[in-house]
CSV table of C-alpha atoms and ligand atoms in Angstrom, one decimal:
chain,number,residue,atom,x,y,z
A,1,UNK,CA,4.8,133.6,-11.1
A,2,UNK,CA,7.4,131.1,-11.6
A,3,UNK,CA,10.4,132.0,-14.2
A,4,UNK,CA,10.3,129.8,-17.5
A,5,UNK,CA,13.3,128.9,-18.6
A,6,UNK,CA,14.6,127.2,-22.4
A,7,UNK,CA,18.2,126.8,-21.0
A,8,UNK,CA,21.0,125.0,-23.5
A,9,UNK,CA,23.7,123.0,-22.4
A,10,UNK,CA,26.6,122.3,-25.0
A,11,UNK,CA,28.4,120.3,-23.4
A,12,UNK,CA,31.9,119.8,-24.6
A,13,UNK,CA,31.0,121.1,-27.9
A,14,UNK,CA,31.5,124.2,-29.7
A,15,UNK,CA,34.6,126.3,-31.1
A,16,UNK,CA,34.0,130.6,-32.1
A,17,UNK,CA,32.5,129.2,-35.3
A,18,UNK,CA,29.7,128.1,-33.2
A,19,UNK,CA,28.6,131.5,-31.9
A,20,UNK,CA,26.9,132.5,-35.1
A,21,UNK,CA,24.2,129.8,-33.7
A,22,UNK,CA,24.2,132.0,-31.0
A,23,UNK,CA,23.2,134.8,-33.2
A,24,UNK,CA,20.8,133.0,-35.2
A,25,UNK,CA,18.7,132.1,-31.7
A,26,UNK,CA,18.8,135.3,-30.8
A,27,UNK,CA,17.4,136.5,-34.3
A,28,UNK,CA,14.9,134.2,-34.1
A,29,UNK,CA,13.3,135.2,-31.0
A,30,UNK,CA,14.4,138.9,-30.8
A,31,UNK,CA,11.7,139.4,-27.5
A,32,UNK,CA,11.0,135.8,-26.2
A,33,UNK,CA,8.2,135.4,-23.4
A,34,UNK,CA,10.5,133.2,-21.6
A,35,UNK,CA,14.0,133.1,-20.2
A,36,UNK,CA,16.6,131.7,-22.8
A,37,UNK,CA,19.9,130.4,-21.4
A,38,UNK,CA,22.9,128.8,-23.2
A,39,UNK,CA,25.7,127.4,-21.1
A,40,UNK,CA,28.6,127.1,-23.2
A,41,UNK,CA,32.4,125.8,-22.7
A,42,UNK,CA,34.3,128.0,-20.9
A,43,UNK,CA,36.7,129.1,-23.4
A,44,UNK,CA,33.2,131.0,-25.2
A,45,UNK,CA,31.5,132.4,-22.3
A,46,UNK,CA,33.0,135.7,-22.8
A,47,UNK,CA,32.9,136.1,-26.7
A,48,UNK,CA,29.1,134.8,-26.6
A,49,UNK,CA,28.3,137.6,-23.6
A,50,UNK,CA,30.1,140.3,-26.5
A,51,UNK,CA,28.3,139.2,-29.4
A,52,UNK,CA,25.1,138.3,-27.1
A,53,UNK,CA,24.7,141.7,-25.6
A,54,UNK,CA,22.1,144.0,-27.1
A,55,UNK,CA,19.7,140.4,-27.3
A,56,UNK,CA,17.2,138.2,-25.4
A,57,UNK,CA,19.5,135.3,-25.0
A,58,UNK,CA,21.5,134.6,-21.9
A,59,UNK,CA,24.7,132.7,-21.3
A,60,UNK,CA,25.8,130.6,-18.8
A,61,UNK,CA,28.8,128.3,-17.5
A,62,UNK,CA,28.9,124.6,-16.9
A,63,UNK,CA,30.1,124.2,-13.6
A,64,UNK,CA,32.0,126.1,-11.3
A,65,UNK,CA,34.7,125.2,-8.2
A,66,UNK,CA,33.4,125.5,-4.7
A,67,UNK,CA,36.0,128.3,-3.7
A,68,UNK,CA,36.6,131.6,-4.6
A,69,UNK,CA,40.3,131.2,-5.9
A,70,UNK,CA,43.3,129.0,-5.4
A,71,UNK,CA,45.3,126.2,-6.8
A,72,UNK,CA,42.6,123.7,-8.3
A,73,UNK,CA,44.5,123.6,-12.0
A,74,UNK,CA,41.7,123.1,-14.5
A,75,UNK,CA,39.1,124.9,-12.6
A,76,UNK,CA,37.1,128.1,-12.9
A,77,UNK,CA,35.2,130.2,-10.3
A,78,UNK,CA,32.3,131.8,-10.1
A,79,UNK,CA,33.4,135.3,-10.3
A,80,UNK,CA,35.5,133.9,-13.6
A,81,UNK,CA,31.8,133.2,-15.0
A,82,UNK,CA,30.8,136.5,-13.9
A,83,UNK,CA,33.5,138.3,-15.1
A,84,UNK,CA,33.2,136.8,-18.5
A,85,UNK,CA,29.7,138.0,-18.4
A,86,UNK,CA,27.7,134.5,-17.4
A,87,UNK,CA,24.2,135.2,-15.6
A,88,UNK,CA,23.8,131.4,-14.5
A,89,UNK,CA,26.0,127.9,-13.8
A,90,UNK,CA,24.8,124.5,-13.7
A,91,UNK,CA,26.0,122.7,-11.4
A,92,UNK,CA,25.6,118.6,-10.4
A,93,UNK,CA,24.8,117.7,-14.1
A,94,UNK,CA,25.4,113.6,-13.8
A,95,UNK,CA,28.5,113.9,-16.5
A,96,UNK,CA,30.3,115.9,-13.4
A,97,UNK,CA,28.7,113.9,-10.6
A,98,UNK,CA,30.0,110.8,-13.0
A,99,UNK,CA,33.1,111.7,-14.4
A,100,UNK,CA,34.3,113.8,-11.8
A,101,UNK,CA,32.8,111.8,-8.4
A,102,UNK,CA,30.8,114.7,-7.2
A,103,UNK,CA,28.9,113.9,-4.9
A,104,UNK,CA,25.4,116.1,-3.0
A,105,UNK,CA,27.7,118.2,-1.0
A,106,UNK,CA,30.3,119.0,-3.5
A,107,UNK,CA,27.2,120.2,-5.8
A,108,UNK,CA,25.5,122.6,-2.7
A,109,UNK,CA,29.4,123.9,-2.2
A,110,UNK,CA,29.3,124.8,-5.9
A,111,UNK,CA,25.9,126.0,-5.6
A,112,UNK,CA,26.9,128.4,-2.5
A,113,UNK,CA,29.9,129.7,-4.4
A,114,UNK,CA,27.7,130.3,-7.3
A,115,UNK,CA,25.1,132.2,-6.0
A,116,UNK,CA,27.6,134.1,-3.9
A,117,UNK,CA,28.8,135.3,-6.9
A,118,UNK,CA,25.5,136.7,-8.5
A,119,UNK,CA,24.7,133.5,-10.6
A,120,UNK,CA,21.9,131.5,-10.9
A,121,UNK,CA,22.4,128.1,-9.8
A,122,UNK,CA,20.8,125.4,-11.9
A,123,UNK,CA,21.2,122.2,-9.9
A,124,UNK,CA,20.8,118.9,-11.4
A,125,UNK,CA,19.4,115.8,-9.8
A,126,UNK,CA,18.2,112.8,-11.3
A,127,UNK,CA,18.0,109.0,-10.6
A,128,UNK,CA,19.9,105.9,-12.7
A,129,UNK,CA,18.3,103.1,-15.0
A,130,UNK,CA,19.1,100.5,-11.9
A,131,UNK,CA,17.5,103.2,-9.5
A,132,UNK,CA,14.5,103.8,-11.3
A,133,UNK,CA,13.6,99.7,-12.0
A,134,UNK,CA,14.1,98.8,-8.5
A,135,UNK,CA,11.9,101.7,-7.3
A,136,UNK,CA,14.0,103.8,-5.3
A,137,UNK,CA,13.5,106.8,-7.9
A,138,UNK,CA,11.8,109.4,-5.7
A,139,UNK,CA,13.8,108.9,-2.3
A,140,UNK,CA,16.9,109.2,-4.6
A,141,UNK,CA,15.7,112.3,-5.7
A,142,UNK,CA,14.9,113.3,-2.3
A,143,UNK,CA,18.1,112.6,-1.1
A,144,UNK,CA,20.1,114.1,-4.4
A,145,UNK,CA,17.8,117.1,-3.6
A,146,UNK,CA,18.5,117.5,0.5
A,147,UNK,CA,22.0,117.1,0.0
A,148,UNK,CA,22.5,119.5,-3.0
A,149,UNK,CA,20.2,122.6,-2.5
A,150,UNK,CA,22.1,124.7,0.2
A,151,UNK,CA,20.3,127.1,2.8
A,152,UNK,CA,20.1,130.3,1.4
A,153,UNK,CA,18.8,129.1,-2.5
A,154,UNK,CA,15.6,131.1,-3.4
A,155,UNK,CA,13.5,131.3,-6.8
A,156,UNK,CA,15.5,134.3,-7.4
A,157,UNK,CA,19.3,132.3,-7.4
A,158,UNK,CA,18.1,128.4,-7.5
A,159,UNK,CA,16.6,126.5,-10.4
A,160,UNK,CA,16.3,122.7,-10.4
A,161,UNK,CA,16.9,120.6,-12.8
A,162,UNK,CA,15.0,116.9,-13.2
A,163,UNK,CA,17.7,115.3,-15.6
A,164,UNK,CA,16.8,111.3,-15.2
A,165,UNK,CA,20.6,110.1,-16.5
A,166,UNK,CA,18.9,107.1,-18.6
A,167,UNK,CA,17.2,109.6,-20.7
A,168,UNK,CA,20.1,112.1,-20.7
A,169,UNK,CA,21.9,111.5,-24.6
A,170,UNK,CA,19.8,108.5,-25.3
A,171,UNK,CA,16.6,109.4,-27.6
A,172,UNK,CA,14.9,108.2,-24.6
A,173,UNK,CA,12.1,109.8,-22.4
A,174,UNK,CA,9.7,108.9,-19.3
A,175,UNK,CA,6.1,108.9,-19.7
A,176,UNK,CA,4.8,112.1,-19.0
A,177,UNK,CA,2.9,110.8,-16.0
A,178,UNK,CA,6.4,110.0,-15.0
A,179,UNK,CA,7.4,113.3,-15.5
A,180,UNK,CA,4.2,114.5,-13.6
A,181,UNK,CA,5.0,112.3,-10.2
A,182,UNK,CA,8.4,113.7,-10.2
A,183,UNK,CA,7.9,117.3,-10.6
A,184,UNK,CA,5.0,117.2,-7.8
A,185,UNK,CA,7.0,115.4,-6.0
A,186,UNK,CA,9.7,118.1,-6.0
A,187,UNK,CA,7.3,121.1,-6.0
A,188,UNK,CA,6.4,119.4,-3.0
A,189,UNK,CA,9.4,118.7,-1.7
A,190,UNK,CA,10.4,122.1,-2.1
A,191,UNK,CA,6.9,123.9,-0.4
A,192,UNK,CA,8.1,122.4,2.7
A,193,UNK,CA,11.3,124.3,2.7
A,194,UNK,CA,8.8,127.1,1.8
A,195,UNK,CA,10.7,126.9,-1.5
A,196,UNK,CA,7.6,126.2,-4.1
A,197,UNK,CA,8.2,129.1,-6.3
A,198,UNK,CA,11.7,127.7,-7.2
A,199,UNK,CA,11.7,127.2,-11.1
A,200,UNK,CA,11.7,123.0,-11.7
A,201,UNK,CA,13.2,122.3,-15.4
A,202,UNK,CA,12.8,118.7,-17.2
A,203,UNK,CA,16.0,117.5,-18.7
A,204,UNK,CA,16.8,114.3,-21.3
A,205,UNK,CA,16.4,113.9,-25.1
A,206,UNK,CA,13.9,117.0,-25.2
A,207,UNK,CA,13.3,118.3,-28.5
A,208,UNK,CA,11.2,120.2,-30.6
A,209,UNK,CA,9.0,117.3,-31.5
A,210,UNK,CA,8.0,116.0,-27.6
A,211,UNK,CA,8.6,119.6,-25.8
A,212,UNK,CA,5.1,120.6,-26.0
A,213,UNK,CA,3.4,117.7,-23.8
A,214,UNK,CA,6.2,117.5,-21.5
A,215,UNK,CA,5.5,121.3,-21.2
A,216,UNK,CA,1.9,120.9,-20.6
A,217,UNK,CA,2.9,118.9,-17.3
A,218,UNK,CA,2.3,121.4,-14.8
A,219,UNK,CA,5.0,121.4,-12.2
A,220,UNK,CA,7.5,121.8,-15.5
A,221,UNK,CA,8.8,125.2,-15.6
A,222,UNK,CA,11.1,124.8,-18.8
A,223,UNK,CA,14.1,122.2,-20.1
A,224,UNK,CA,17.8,121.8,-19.5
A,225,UNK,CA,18.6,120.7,-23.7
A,226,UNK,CA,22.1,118.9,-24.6
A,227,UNK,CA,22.0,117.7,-27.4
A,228,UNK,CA,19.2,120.0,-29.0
A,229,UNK,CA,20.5,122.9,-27.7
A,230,UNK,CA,23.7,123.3,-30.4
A,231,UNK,CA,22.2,124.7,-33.2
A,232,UNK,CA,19.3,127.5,-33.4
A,233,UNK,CA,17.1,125.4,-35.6
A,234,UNK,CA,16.8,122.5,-33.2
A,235,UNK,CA,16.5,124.5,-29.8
A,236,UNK,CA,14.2,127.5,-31.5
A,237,UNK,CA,11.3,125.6,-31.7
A,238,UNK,CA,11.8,124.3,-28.0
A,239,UNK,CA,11.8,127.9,-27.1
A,240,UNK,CA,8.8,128.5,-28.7
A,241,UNK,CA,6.8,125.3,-27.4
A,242,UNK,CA,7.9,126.7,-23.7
A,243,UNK,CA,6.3,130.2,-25.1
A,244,UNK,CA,3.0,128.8,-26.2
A,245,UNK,CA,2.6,126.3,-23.0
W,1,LIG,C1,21.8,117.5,-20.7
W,1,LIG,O1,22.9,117.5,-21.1
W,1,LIG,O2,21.5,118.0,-19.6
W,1,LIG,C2,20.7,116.8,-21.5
W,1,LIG,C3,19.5,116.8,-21.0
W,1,LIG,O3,21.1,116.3,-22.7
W,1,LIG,P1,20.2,115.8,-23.9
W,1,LIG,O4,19.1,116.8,-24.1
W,1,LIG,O5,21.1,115.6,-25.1
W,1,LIG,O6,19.5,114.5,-23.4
């Protein structure tokens, strides 16, 4: 069985005021039949964990650094996230890989340090506009994929995300037989590192209104939500669509 997983990203968003959304998710699905993951800012991880515990809902950091301590001003660790009571860490989103010029092996470093640590690494690949018109979408993703999940990742510490940037913050989504290709493609990608059971998210303008057919795609194991993911009423019935599929 393969974990099922609603997980939130906010992004640069959210102040303590914001937690009560927090609370409102968790009130809303008290005993989900899936995994529900919120990765916050780092300046909330450990107030949501406090007023978290006792519920079904999870929390999780952004990103992390590669090493274990040391000067990199700015930057948190992964036994920072763990200490503030984070279960998981996405790591590669294309903001980082964007803004901050990661690149494949800066994300399996991350990924390393994270599940060192005891978190769950969700790692996030995904192809460009330009990549997917001239074709090259699936040996990007092969390539993003190689160069990003380290040895060592298992179903138990690894989930991937498929995040196509065009569709990440823009209201737009591929078909779902787009969605199909890609996630055989990686389930089959991944068997051949003996791997198949790794959990393989859809992420990019998924809400509650298109989350059930993308759900019903069968290599899709759950959804990395921005935008979505900020308030209970908009990621709740995401979480239940990823319940009922
Ligand atoms: C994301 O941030 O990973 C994401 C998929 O954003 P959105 O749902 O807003 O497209």
């Amino acid at each position: 069985m393969r974990k099922r997983l609603a997980a939130g990203n906010w992004k640069m968003n959210g102040t303590s005021g914001s937690l009560s959304e927090l609370e409102a998710l968790a009130a809303a699905h008290p005993a989900p039949s899936v995994e529900v993951l919120i990765c916050l800012p780092a300046t909330l991880i450990e107030r949501a964990s406090r007023r978290a515990e006792g519920s079904a809902i999870a929390i999780g950091g952004q990103d992390c650094h590669a090493a274990a301590s040391g000067a990199h001003t700015g930057d948190i660790a992964a036994t920072m996230l763990v200490d503030a009571g984070a279960s998981a860490v996405i790591v590669g989103h294309s903001e980082r890989r964007t803004d901050h010029a990661e690149t494949s092996a800066h994300v399996a470093a991350k990924a390393i340090a994270a599940q060192s640590a005891g978190l769950t690494a969700i790692i996030c690949i995904g192809e460009t506009l330009q990549e997917r018109e001239a074709g090259t979408t699936l040996s990007v993703l092969d390539d993003q994929l190689a160069g990003s999940l380290p040895d060592g990742a298992d179903a138990g510490n690894t989930v991937i995300a498929y995040e196509p940037v065009w569709a990440i913050g823009t209201g737009l989504t591929p078909t779902i037989d787009q969605i199909d290709e890609v996630h055989r493609h990686l389930r089959a990608r991944l068997a051949a590192r003996g791997l198949a059971d790794i959990a393989i998210l859809y992420g990019g303008s998924v809400k509650g209104s298109n989350a059930a057919e993308i759900f019903a795609v069968e290599d899709v194991d759950g959804a990395l939500v921005g935008g979505a993911s900020l308030t209970a009423a908009d990621f709740s019935p995401i979480v239940t669509a990823l319940e009922a599929s």
